């Protein structure tokens, strides 16, 4: 029994990291997270480059909107940024609304109204593989996306979500996919 207590006390503790739209950025919270942590997003609209184009590489991490997708919104405003790329394993995204993400440069998005295309100030051309998944690109195993909305995202393929995980299972549950588009394949 004594050895069991020593072994358990040596394990890292899971933390809950909380974020509001007017505090630090989601990028900062993701960089602080360790395996097993949960990042809670308070209600509000998260915008700007420090809340988009994120890489989720810390396995066993959860990002959750406290009040669900009707109140917790990440809006990339077509700034040549998808919302996130998942490279870590067993990452959960829950209860968030994702709007206006893209993995295409402005020149590859002729179907955008001029007023939205003008919002894109970053002028780069990602590699063709990187143009998949306007909101989410999933490369890690065991990702779970649930109770979330994906609205008005665009890419070359997989307008909202592109899954390229070769090991493990990706679970998509209770998602709303609306007004997403792809230049070639898979608008959803």
mmCIF file with all atom_site columns, C-alpha atoms in Angstrom:
data_model
loop_
_atom_site.group_PDB
_atom_site.id
_atom_site.type_symbol
_atom_site.label_atom_id
_atom_site.label_alt_id
_atom_site.label_comp_id
_atom_site.label_asym_id
_atom_site.label_entity_id
_atom_site.label_seq_id
_atom_site.pdbx_PDB_ins_code
_atom_site.Cartn_x
_atom_site.Cartn_y
_atom_site.Cartn_z
_atom_site.occupancy
_atom_site.B_iso_or_equiv
_atom_site.pdbx_formal_charge
_atom_site.auth_seq_id
_atom_site.auth_comp_id
_atom_site.auth_asym_id
_atom_site.auth_atom_id
_atom_site.pdbx_PDB_model_num
ATOM 1   C CA . UNK A 1 1   ? 0.000   0.000  0.000   1.00 0.00 ? 1   UNK A CA 1
ATOM 2   C CA . UNK A 1 2   ? 2.832   2.393  0.912   1.00 0.00 ? 2   UNK A CA 1
ATOM 3   C CA . UNK A 1 3   ? 4.496   1.879  -2.505  1.00 0.00 ? 3   UNK A CA 1
ATOM 4   C CA . UNK A 1 4   ? 1.248   2.556  -4.298  1.00 0.00 ? 4   UNK A CA 1
ATOM 5   C CA . UNK A 1 5   ? 0.912   5.931  -2.546  1.00 0.00 ? 5   UNK A CA 1
ATOM 6   C CA . UNK A 1 6   ? 4.462   6.895  -3.495  1.00 0.00 ? 6   UNK A CA 1
ATOM 7   C CA . UNK A 1 7   ? 3.860   5.914  -7.109  1.00 0.00 ? 7   UNK A CA 1
ATOM 8   C CA . UNK A 1 8   ? 0.609   7.917  -7.306  1.00 0.00 ? 8   UNK A CA 1
ATOM 9   C CA . UNK A 1 9   ? 2.081   10.996 -5.646  1.00 0.00 ? 9   UNK A CA 1
ATOM 10  C CA . UNK A 1 10  ? 4.821   11.110 -8.286  1.00 0.00 ? 10  UNK A CA 1
ATOM 11  C CA . UNK A 1 11  ? 2.363   11.608 -11.130 1.00 0.00 ? 11  UNK A CA 1
ATOM 12  C CA . UNK A 1 12  ? 1.719   15.104 -12.495 1.00 0.00 ? 12  UNK A CA 1
ATOM 13  C CA . UNK A 1 13  ? -1.489  16.822 -11.577 1.00 0.00 ? 13  UNK A CA 1
ATOM 14  C CA . UNK A 1 14  ? -4.073  17.942 -14.099 1.00 0.00 ? 14  UNK A CA 1
ATOM 15  C CA . UNK A 1 15  ? -4.975  21.613 -14.031 1.00 0.00 ? 15  UNK A CA 1
ATOM 16  C CA . UNK A 1 16  ? -7.909  23.657 -15.223 1.00 0.00 ? 16  UNK A CA 1
ATOM 17  C CA . UNK A 1 17  ? -6.749  26.756 -17.083 1.00 0.00 ? 17  UNK A CA 1
ATOM 18  C CA . UNK A 1 18  ? -9.438  29.407 -17.524 1.00 0.00 ? 18  UNK A CA 1
ATOM 19  C CA . UNK A 1 19  ? -9.579  32.027 -20.265 1.00 0.00 ? 19  UNK A CA 1
ATOM 20  C CA . UNK A 1 20  ? -11.842 34.968 -21.044 1.00 0.00 ? 20  UNK A CA 1
ATOM 21  C CA . UNK A 1 21  ? -11.869 37.015 -24.269 1.00 0.00 ? 21  UNK A CA 1
ATOM 22  C CA . UNK A 1 22  ? -10.320 40.036 -22.524 1.00 0.00 ? 22  UNK A CA 1
ATOM 23  C CA . UNK A 1 23  ? -7.513  38.135 -20.768 1.00 0.00 ? 23  UNK A CA 1
ATOM 24  C CA . UNK A 1 24  ? -4.540  36.241 -22.152 1.00 0.00 ? 24  UNK A CA 1
ATOM 25  C CA . UNK A 1 25  ? -4.730  34.513 -25.531 1.00 0.00 ? 25  UNK A CA 1
ATOM 26  C CA . UNK A 1 26  ? -5.722  30.964 -26.315 1.00 0.00 ? 26  UNK A CA 1
ATOM 27  C CA . UNK A 1 27  ? -2.263  30.499 -27.845 1.00 0.00 ? 27  UNK A CA 1
ATOM 28  C CA . UNK A 1 28  ? -0.705  31.350 -24.475 1.00 0.00 ? 28  UNK A CA 1
ATOM 29  C CA . UNK A 1 29  ? -2.975  28.941 -22.572 1.00 0.00 ? 29  UNK A CA 1
ATOM 30  C CA . UNK A 1 30  ? -2.229  26.141 -25.035 1.00 0.00 ? 30  UNK A CA 1
ATOM 31  C CA . UNK A 1 31  ? 1.504   26.700 -24.588 1.00 0.00 ? 31  UNK A CA 1
ATOM 32  C CA . UNK A 1 32  ? 1.071   26.510 -20.781 1.00 0.00 ? 32  UNK A CA 1
ATOM 33  C CA . UNK A 1 33  ? -0.976  23.291 -20.866 1.00 0.00 ? 33  UNK A CA 1
ATOM 34  C CA . UNK A 1 34  ? 0.503   19.927 -19.980 1.00 0.00 ? 34  UNK A CA 1
ATOM 35  C CA . UNK A 1 35  ? -0.923  16.490 -20.641 1.00 0.00 ? 35  UNK A CA 1
ATOM 36  C CA . UNK A 1 36  ? -4.228  16.046 -18.826 1.00 0.00 ? 36  UNK A CA 1
ATOM 37  C CA . UNK A 1 37  ? -5.051  19.756 -18.519 1.00 0.00 ? 37  UNK A CA 1
ATOM 38  C CA . UNK A 1 38  ? -8.394  21.304 -19.425 1.00 0.00 ? 38  UNK A CA 1
ATOM 39  C CA . UNK A 1 39  ? -8.643  24.806 -20.890 1.00 0.00 ? 39  UNK A CA 1
ATOM 40  C CA . UNK A 1 40  ? -12.028 26.405 -20.165 1.00 0.00 ? 40  UNK A CA 1
ATOM 41  C CA . UNK A 1 41  ? -13.151 29.252 -22.410 1.00 0.00 ? 41  UNK A CA 1
ATOM 42  C CA . UNK A 1 42  ? -15.597 31.691 -20.846 1.00 0.00 ? 42  UNK A CA 1
ATOM 43  C CA . UNK A 1 43  ? -18.447 33.039 -22.977 1.00 0.00 ? 43  UNK A CA 1
ATOM 44  C CA . UNK A 1 44  ? -17.483 35.654 -25.537 1.00 0.00 ? 44  UNK A CA 1
ATOM 45  C CA . UNK A 1 45  ? -15.899 36.121 -28.948 1.00 0.00 ? 45  UNK A CA 1
ATOM 46  C CA . UNK A 1 46  ? -12.210 35.272 -29.283 1.00 0.00 ? 46  UNK A CA 1
ATOM 47  C CA . UNK A 1 47  ? -10.577 36.980 -32.268 1.00 0.00 ? 47  UNK A CA 1
ATOM 48  C CA . UNK A 1 48  ? -7.133  37.905 -33.497 1.00 0.00 ? 48  UNK A CA 1
ATOM 49  C CA . UNK A 1 49  ? -4.064  36.010 -34.565 1.00 0.00 ? 49  UNK A CA 1
ATOM 50  C CA . UNK A 1 50  ? -3.286  34.810 -31.024 1.00 0.00 ? 50  UNK A CA 1
ATOM 51  C CA . UNK A 1 51  ? -6.585  32.887 -30.977 1.00 0.00 ? 51  UNK A CA 1
ATOM 52  C CA . UNK A 1 52  ? -6.266  31.342 -34.452 1.00 0.00 ? 52  UNK A CA 1
ATOM 53  C CA . UNK A 1 53  ? -3.822  29.133 -36.375 1.00 0.00 ? 53  UNK A CA 1
ATOM 54  C CA . UNK A 1 54  ? -3.101  27.146 -33.225 1.00 0.00 ? 54  UNK A CA 1
ATOM 55  C CA . UNK A 1 55  ? -1.267  23.829 -33.003 1.00 0.00 ? 55  UNK A CA 1
ATOM 56  C CA . UNK A 1 56  ? -2.599  21.457 -30.353 1.00 0.00 ? 56  UNK A CA 1
ATOM 57  C CA . UNK A 1 57  ? 0.338   19.147 -29.692 1.00 0.00 ? 57  UNK A CA 1
ATOM 58  C CA . UNK A 1 58  ? -0.010  18.356 -25.976 1.00 0.00 ? 58  UNK A CA 1
ATOM 59  C CA . UNK A 1 59  ? -1.737  14.974 -25.771 1.00 0.00 ? 59  UNK A CA 1
ATOM 60  C CA . UNK A 1 60  ? -4.645  14.314 -23.416 1.00 0.00 ? 60  UNK A CA 1
ATOM 61  C CA . UNK A 1 61  ? -5.754  17.973 -23.429 1.00 0.00 ? 61  UNK A CA 1
ATOM 62  C CA . UNK A 1 62  ? -9.327  19.287 -23.474 1.00 0.00 ? 62  UNK A CA 1
ATOM 63  C CA . UNK A 1 63  ? -10.508 22.691 -24.694 1.00 0.00 ? 63  UNK A CA 1
ATOM 64  C CA . UNK A 1 64  ? -14.087 23.382 -23.639 1.00 0.00 ? 64  UNK A CA 1
ATOM 65  C CA . UNK A 1 65  ? -16.484 26.298 -24.017 1.00 0.00 ? 65  UNK A CA 1
ATOM 66  C CA . UNK A 1 66  ? -18.042 26.837 -20.588 1.00 0.00 ? 66  UNK A CA 1
ATOM 67  C CA . UNK A 1 67  ? -21.434 27.970 -21.920 1.00 0.00 ? 67  UNK A CA 1
ATOM 68  C CA . UNK A 1 68  ? -21.426 25.959 -25.160 1.00 0.00 ? 68  UNK A CA 1
ATOM 69  C CA . UNK A 1 69  ? -21.207 26.980 -28.819 1.00 0.00 ? 69  UNK A CA 1
ATOM 70  C CA . UNK A 1 70  ? -23.983 29.554 -28.698 1.00 0.00 ? 70  UNK A CA 1
ATOM 71  C CA . UNK A 1 71  ? -21.887 31.744 -26.354 1.00 0.00 ? 71  UNK A CA 1
ATOM 72  C CA . UNK A 1 72  ? -18.252 30.684 -26.870 1.00 0.00 ? 72  UNK A CA 1
ATOM 73  C CA . UNK A 1 73  ? -17.016 31.743 -30.312 1.00 0.00 ? 73  UNK A CA 1
ATOM 74  C CA . UNK A 1 74  ? -13.600 31.731 -31.979 1.00 0.00 ? 74  UNK A CA 1
ATOM 75  C CA . UNK A 1 75  ? -13.708 33.888 -35.118 1.00 0.00 ? 75  UNK A CA 1
ATOM 76  C CA . UNK A 1 76  ? -10.636 33.882 -37.387 1.00 0.00 ? 76  UNK A CA 1
ATOM 77  C CA . UNK A 1 77  ? -12.233 36.456 -39.741 1.00 0.00 ? 77  UNK A CA 1
ATOM 78  C CA . UNK A 1 78  ? -10.644 34.890 -42.849 1.00 0.00 ? 78  UNK A CA 1
ATOM 79  C CA . UNK A 1 79  ? -7.138  36.045 -41.861 1.00 0.00 ? 79  UNK A CA 1
ATOM 80  C CA . UNK A 1 80  ? -5.539  33.131 -43.737 1.00 0.00 ? 80  UNK A CA 1
ATOM 81  C CA . UNK A 1 81  ? -5.821  31.134 -40.543 1.00 0.00 ? 81  UNK A CA 1
ATOM 82  C CA . UNK A 1 82  ? -7.554  27.906 -39.749 1.00 0.00 ? 82  UNK A CA 1
ATOM 83  C CA . UNK A 1 83  ? -8.574  27.636 -36.142 1.00 0.00 ? 83  UNK A CA 1
ATOM 84  C CA . UNK A 1 84  ? -6.360  24.724 -35.168 1.00 0.00 ? 84  UNK A CA 1
ATOM 85  C CA . UNK A 1 85  ? -4.226  21.779 -36.227 1.00 0.00 ? 85  UNK A CA 1
ATOM 86  C CA . UNK A 1 86  ? -4.275  18.776 -33.904 1.00 0.00 ? 86  UNK A CA 1
ATOM 87  C CA . UNK A 1 87  ? -0.955  16.916 -33.819 1.00 0.00 ? 87  UNK A CA 1
ATOM 88  C CA . UNK A 1 88  ? -1.211  15.506 -30.277 1.00 0.00 ? 88  UNK A CA 1
ATOM 89  C CA . UNK A 1 89  ? -3.140  12.377 -29.373 1.00 0.00 ? 89  UNK A CA 1
ATOM 90  C CA . UNK A 1 90  ? -6.459  12.190 -27.500 1.00 0.00 ? 90  UNK A CA 1
ATOM 91  C CA . UNK A 1 91  ? -7.304  15.881 -27.661 1.00 0.00 ? 91  UNK A CA 1
ATOM 92  C CA . UNK A 1 92  ? -10.925 16.900 -27.038 1.00 0.00 ? 92  UNK A CA 1
ATOM 93  C CA . UNK A 1 93  ? -12.664 20.016 -28.355 1.00 0.00 ? 93  UNK A CA 1
ATOM 94  C CA . UNK A 1 94  ? -16.089 20.568 -26.774 1.00 0.00 ? 94  UNK A CA 1
ATOM 95  C CA . UNK A 1 95  ? -18.775 23.266 -26.871 1.00 0.00 ? 95  UNK A CA 1
ATOM 96  C CA . UNK A 1 96  ? -17.174 25.923 -29.105 1.00 0.00 ? 96  UNK A CA 1
ATOM 97  C CA . UNK A 1 97  ? -18.410 27.768 -32.185 1.00 0.00 ? 97  UNK A CA 1
ATOM 98  C CA . UNK A 1 98  ? -15.733 28.190 -34.875 1.00 0.00 ? 98  UNK A CA 1
ATOM 99  C CA . UNK A 1 99  ? -16.352 30.866 -37.509 1.00 0.00 ? 99  UNK A CA 1
ATOM 100 C CA . UNK A 1 100 ? -14.645 32.089 -40.680 1.00 0.00 ? 100 UNK A CA 1
ATOM 101 C CA . UNK A 1 101 ? -11.494 29.996 -40.692 1.00 0.00 ? 101 UNK A CA 1
ATOM 102 C CA . UNK A 1 102 ? -9.579  29.301 -43.879 1.00 0.00 ? 102 UNK A CA 1
ATOM 103 C CA . UNK A 1 103 ? -6.456  27.532 -44.983 1.00 0.00 ? 103 UNK A CA 1
ATOM 104 C CA . UNK A 1 104 ? -6.430  29.223 -48.391 1.00 0.00 ? 104 UNK A CA 1
ATOM 105 C CA . UNK A 1 105 ? -4.612  32.433 -49.274 1.00 0.00 ? 105 UNK A CA 1
ATOM 106 C CA . UNK A 1 106 ? -6.861  35.304 -50.351 1.00 0.00 ? 106 UNK A CA 1
ATOM 107 C CA . UNK A 1 107 ? -5.967  34.796 -54.017 1.00 0.00 ? 107 UNK A CA 1
ATOM 108 C CA . UNK A 1 108 ? -7.408  31.262 -53.881 1.00 0.00 ? 108 UNK A CA 1
ATOM 109 C CA . UNK A 1 109 ? -10.753 32.423 -52.468 1.00 0.00 ? 109 UNK A CA 1
ATOM 110 C CA . UNK A 1 110 ? -12.511 34.211 -55.335 1.00 0.00 ? 110 UNK A CA 1
ATOM 111 C CA . UNK A 1 111 ? -15.940 33.322 -53.944 1.00 0.00 ? 111 UNK A CA 1
ATOM 112 C CA . UNK A 1 112 ? -15.547 35.621 -50.911 1.00 0.00 ? 112 UNK A CA 1
ATOM 113 C CA . UNK A 1 113 ? -17.360 38.947 -50.977 1.00 0.00 ? 113 UNK A CA 1
ATOM 114 C CA . UNK A 1 114 ? -14.859 41.821 -51.418 1.00 0.00 ? 114 UNK A CA 1
ATOM 115 C CA . UNK A 1 115 ? -15.552 43.196 -47.930 1.00 0.00 ? 115 UNK A CA 1
ATOM 116 C CA . UNK A 1 116 ? -14.506 39.857 -46.372 1.00 0.00 ? 116 UNK A CA 1
ATOM 117 C CA . UNK A 1 117 ? -11.554 39.288 -48.694 1.00 0.00 ? 117 UNK A CA 1
ATOM 118 C CA . UNK A 1 118 ? -10.265 42.735 -47.713 1.00 0.00 ? 118 UNK A CA 1
ATOM 119 C CA . UNK A 1 119 ? -10.028 41.574 -44.079 1.00 0.00 ? 119 UNK A CA 1
ATOM 120 C CA . UNK A 1 120 ? -7.261  39.165 -45.058 1.00 0.00 ? 120 UNK A CA 1
ATOM 121 C CA . UNK A 1 121 ? -4.058  41.123 -44.521 1.00 0.00 ? 121 UNK A CA 1
ATOM 122 C CA . UNK A 1 122 ? -1.646  38.198 -44.300 1.00 0.00 ? 122 UNK A CA 1
ATOM 123 C CA . UNK A 1 123 ? -0.365  37.288 -47.743 1.00 0.00 ? 123 UNK A CA 1
ATOM 124 C CA . UNK A 1 124 ? 1.239   33.861 -47.749 1.00 0.00 ? 124 UNK A CA 1
ATOM 125 C CA . UNK A 1 125 ? 0.716   30.710 -49.751 1.00 0.00 ? 125 UNK A CA 1
ATOM 126 C CA . UNK A 1 126 ? 0.748   27.580 -47.572 1.00 0.00 ? 126 UNK A CA 1
ATOM 127 C CA . UNK A 1 127 ? 1.959   24.309 -48.988 1.00 0.00 ? 127 UNK A CA 1
ATOM 128 C CA . UNK A 1 128 ? -0.810  22.403 -50.828 1.00 0.00 ? 128 UNK A CA 1
ATOM 129 C CA . UNK A 1 129 ? -1.140  19.794 -48.034 1.00 0.00 ? 129 UNK A CA 1
ATOM 130 C CA . UNK A 1 130 ? -1.578  22.599 -45.557 1.00 0.00 ? 130 UNK A CA 1
ATOM 131 C CA . UNK A 1 131 ? -4.603  23.926 -47.460 1.00 0.00 ? 131 UNK A CA 1
ATOM 132 C CA . UNK A 1 132 ? -6.805  21.147 -46.099 1.00 0.00 ? 132 UNK A CA 1
ATOM 133 C CA . UNK A 1 133 ? -9.265  21.848 -43.300 1.00 0.00 ? 133 UNK A CA 1
ATOM 134 C CA . UNK A 1 134 ? -10.493 25.443 -43.129 1.00 0.00 ? 134 UNK A CA 1
ATOM 135 C CA . UNK A 1 135 ? -11.234 25.175 -39.427 1.00 0.00 ? 135 UNK A CA 1
ATOM 136 C CA . UNK A 1 136 ? -9.554  22.009 -38.201 1.00 0.00 ? 136 UNK A CA 1
ATOM 137 C CA . UNK A 1 137 ? -6.809  19.765 -39.522 1.00 0.00 ? 137 UNK A CA 1
ATOM 138 C CA . UNK A 1 138 ? -6.536  16.573 -37.493 1.00 0.00 ? 138 UNK A CA 1
ATOM 139 C CA . UNK A 1 139 ? -3.280  14.619 -37.656 1.00 0.00 ? 139 UNK A CA 1
ATOM 140 C CA . UNK A 1 140 ? -3.145  13.142 -34.136 1.00 0.00 ? 140 UNK A CA 1
ATOM 141 C CA . UNK A 1 141 ? -4.855  9.933  -33.037 1.00 0.00 ? 141 UNK A CA 1
ATOM 142 C CA . UNK A 1 142 ? -7.967  9.772  -30.875 1.00 0.00 ? 142 UNK A CA 1
ATOM 143 C CA . UNK A 1 143 ? -9.219  13.337 -31.383 1.00 0.00 ? 143 UNK A CA 1
ATOM 144 C CA . UNK A 1 144 ? -12.756 14.069 -30.174 1.00 0.00 ? 144 UNK A CA 1
ATOM 145 C CA . UNK A 1 145 ? -14.756 16.995 -31.537 1.00 0.00 ? 145 UNK A CA 1
ATOM 146 C CA . UNK A 1 146 ? -18.157 17.286 -29.889 1.00 0.00 ? 146 UNK A CA 1
ATOM 147 C CA . UNK A 1 147 ? -21.005 19.698 -29.229 1.00 0.00 ? 147 UNK A CA 1
ATOM 148 C CA . UNK A 1 148 ? -19.417 22.329 -31.480 1.00 0.00 ? 148 UNK A CA 1
ATOM 149 C CA . UNK A 1 149 ? -20.377 24.433 -34.504 1.00 0.00 ? 149 UNK A CA 1
ATOM 150 C CA . UNK A 1 150 ? -18.280 24.999 -37.642 1.00 0.00 ? 150 UNK A CA 1
ATOM 151 C CA . UNK A 1 151 ? -19.605 27.945 -39.642 1.00 0.00 ? 151 UNK A CA 1
ATOM 152 C CA . UNK A 1 152 ? -18.417 29.634 -42.832 1.00 0.00 ? 152 UNK A CA 1
ATOM 153 C CA . UNK A 1 153 ? -14.992 27.956 -43.116 1.00 0.00 ? 153 UNK A CA 1
ATOM 154 C CA . UNK A 1 154 ? -13.183 27.216 -46.377 1.00 0.00 ? 154 UNK A CA 1
ATOM 155 C CA . UNK A 1 155 ? -10.265 25.144 -47.677 1.00 0.00 ? 155 UNK A CA 1
ATOM 156 C CA . UNK A 1 156 ? -9.048  23.309 -50.764 1.00 0.00 ? 156 UNK A CA 1
ATOM 157 C CA . UNK A 1 157 ? -10.524 20.104 -49.306 1.00 0.00 ? 157 UNK A CA 1
ATOM 158 C CA . UNK A 1 158 ? -12.415 19.559 -46.073 1.00 0.00 ? 158 UNK A CA 1
ATOM 159 C CA . UNK A 1 159 ? -13.973 23.011 -45.868 1.00 0.00 ? 159 UNK A CA 1
ATOM 160 C CA . UNK A 1 160 ? -14.464 22.792 -42.091 1.00 0.00 ? 160 UNK A CA 1
ATOM 161 C CA . UNK A 1 161 ? -12.621 19.637 -40.967 1.00 0.00 ? 161 UNK A CA 1
ATOM 162 C CA . UNK A 1 162 ? -9.931  17.502 -42.569 1.00 0.00 ? 162 UNK A CA 1
ATOM 163 C CA . UNK A 1 163 ? -8.891  14.257 -40.850 1.00 0.00 ? 163 UNK A CA 1
ATOM 164 C CA . UNK A 1 164 ? -5.578  12.682 -41.807 1.00 0.00 ? 164 UNK A CA 1
ATOM 165 C CA . UNK A 1 165 ? -4.887  10.634 -38.697 1.00 0.00 ? 165 UNK A CA 1
ATOM 166 C CA . UNK A 1 166 ? -3.441  7.272  -39.707 1.00 0.00 ? 166 UNK A CA 1
ATOM 167 C CA . UNK A 1 167 ? -3.665  5.695  -36.269 1.00 0.00 ? 167 UNK A CA 1
ATOM 168 C CA . UNK A 1 168 ? -6.448  5.752  -33.762 1.00 0.00 ? 168 UNK A CA 1
ATOM 169 C CA . UNK A 1 169 ? -10.005 6.900  -34.237 1.00 0.00 ? 169 UNK A CA 1
ATOM 170 C CA . UNK A 1 170 ? -11.329 10.420 -34.630 1.00 0.00 ? 170 UNK A CA 1
ATOM 171 C CA . UNK A 1 171 ? -14.758 10.939 -33.066 1.00 0.00 ? 171 UNK A CA 1
ATOM 172 C CA . UNK A 1 172 ? -17.134 13.629 -34.317 1.00 0.00 ? 172 UNK A CA 1
ATOM 173 C CA . UNK A 1 173 ? -20.310 13.934 -32.225 1.00 0.00 ? 173 UNK A CA 1
ATOM 174 C CA . UNK A 1 174 ? -23.179 16.469 -32.181 1.00 0.00 ? 174 UNK A CA 1
ATOM 175 C CA . UNK A 1 175 ? -21.543 18.933 -34.588 1.00 0.00 ? 175 UNK A CA 1
ATOM 176 C CA . UNK A 1 176 ? -23.254 21.632 -36.627 1.00 0.00 ? 176 UNK A CA 1
ATOM 177 C CA . UNK A 1 177 ? -21.563 22.181 -40.005 1.00 0.00 ? 177 UNK A CA 1
ATOM 178 C CA . UNK A 1 178 ? -23.036 25.041 -42.011 1.00 0.00 ? 178 UNK A CA 1
ATOM 179 C CA . UNK A 1 179 ? -21.998 27.236 -44.932 1.00 0.00 ? 179 UNK A CA 1
ATOM 180 C CA . UNK A 1 180 ? -18.551 25.624 -45.216 1.00 0.00 ? 180 UNK A CA 1
ATOM 181 C CA . UNK A 1 181 ? -16.949 25.171 -48.621 1.00 0.00 ? 181 UNK A CA 1
ATOM 182 C CA . UNK A 1 182 ? -14.056 23.513 -50.362 1.00 0.00 ? 182 UNK A CA 1
ATOM 183 C CA . UNK A 1 183 ? -12.448 24.444 -53.660 1.00 0.00 ? 183 UNK A CA 1
ATOM 184 C CA . UNK A 1 184 ? -11.960 20.779 -54.598 1.00 0.00 ? 184 UNK A CA 1
ATOM 185 C CA . UNK A 1 185 ? -13.277 18.067 -52.243 1.00 0.00 ? 185 UNK A CA 1
ATOM 186 C CA . UNK A 1 186 ? -15.408 17.745 -49.121 1.00 0.00 ? 186 UNK A CA 1
ATOM 187 C CA . UNK A 1 187 ? -17.136 20.971 -48.159 1.00 0.00 ? 187 UNK A CA 1
ATOM 188 C CA . UNK A 1 188 ? -18.020 19.734 -44.686 1.00 0.00 ? 188 UNK A CA 1
#
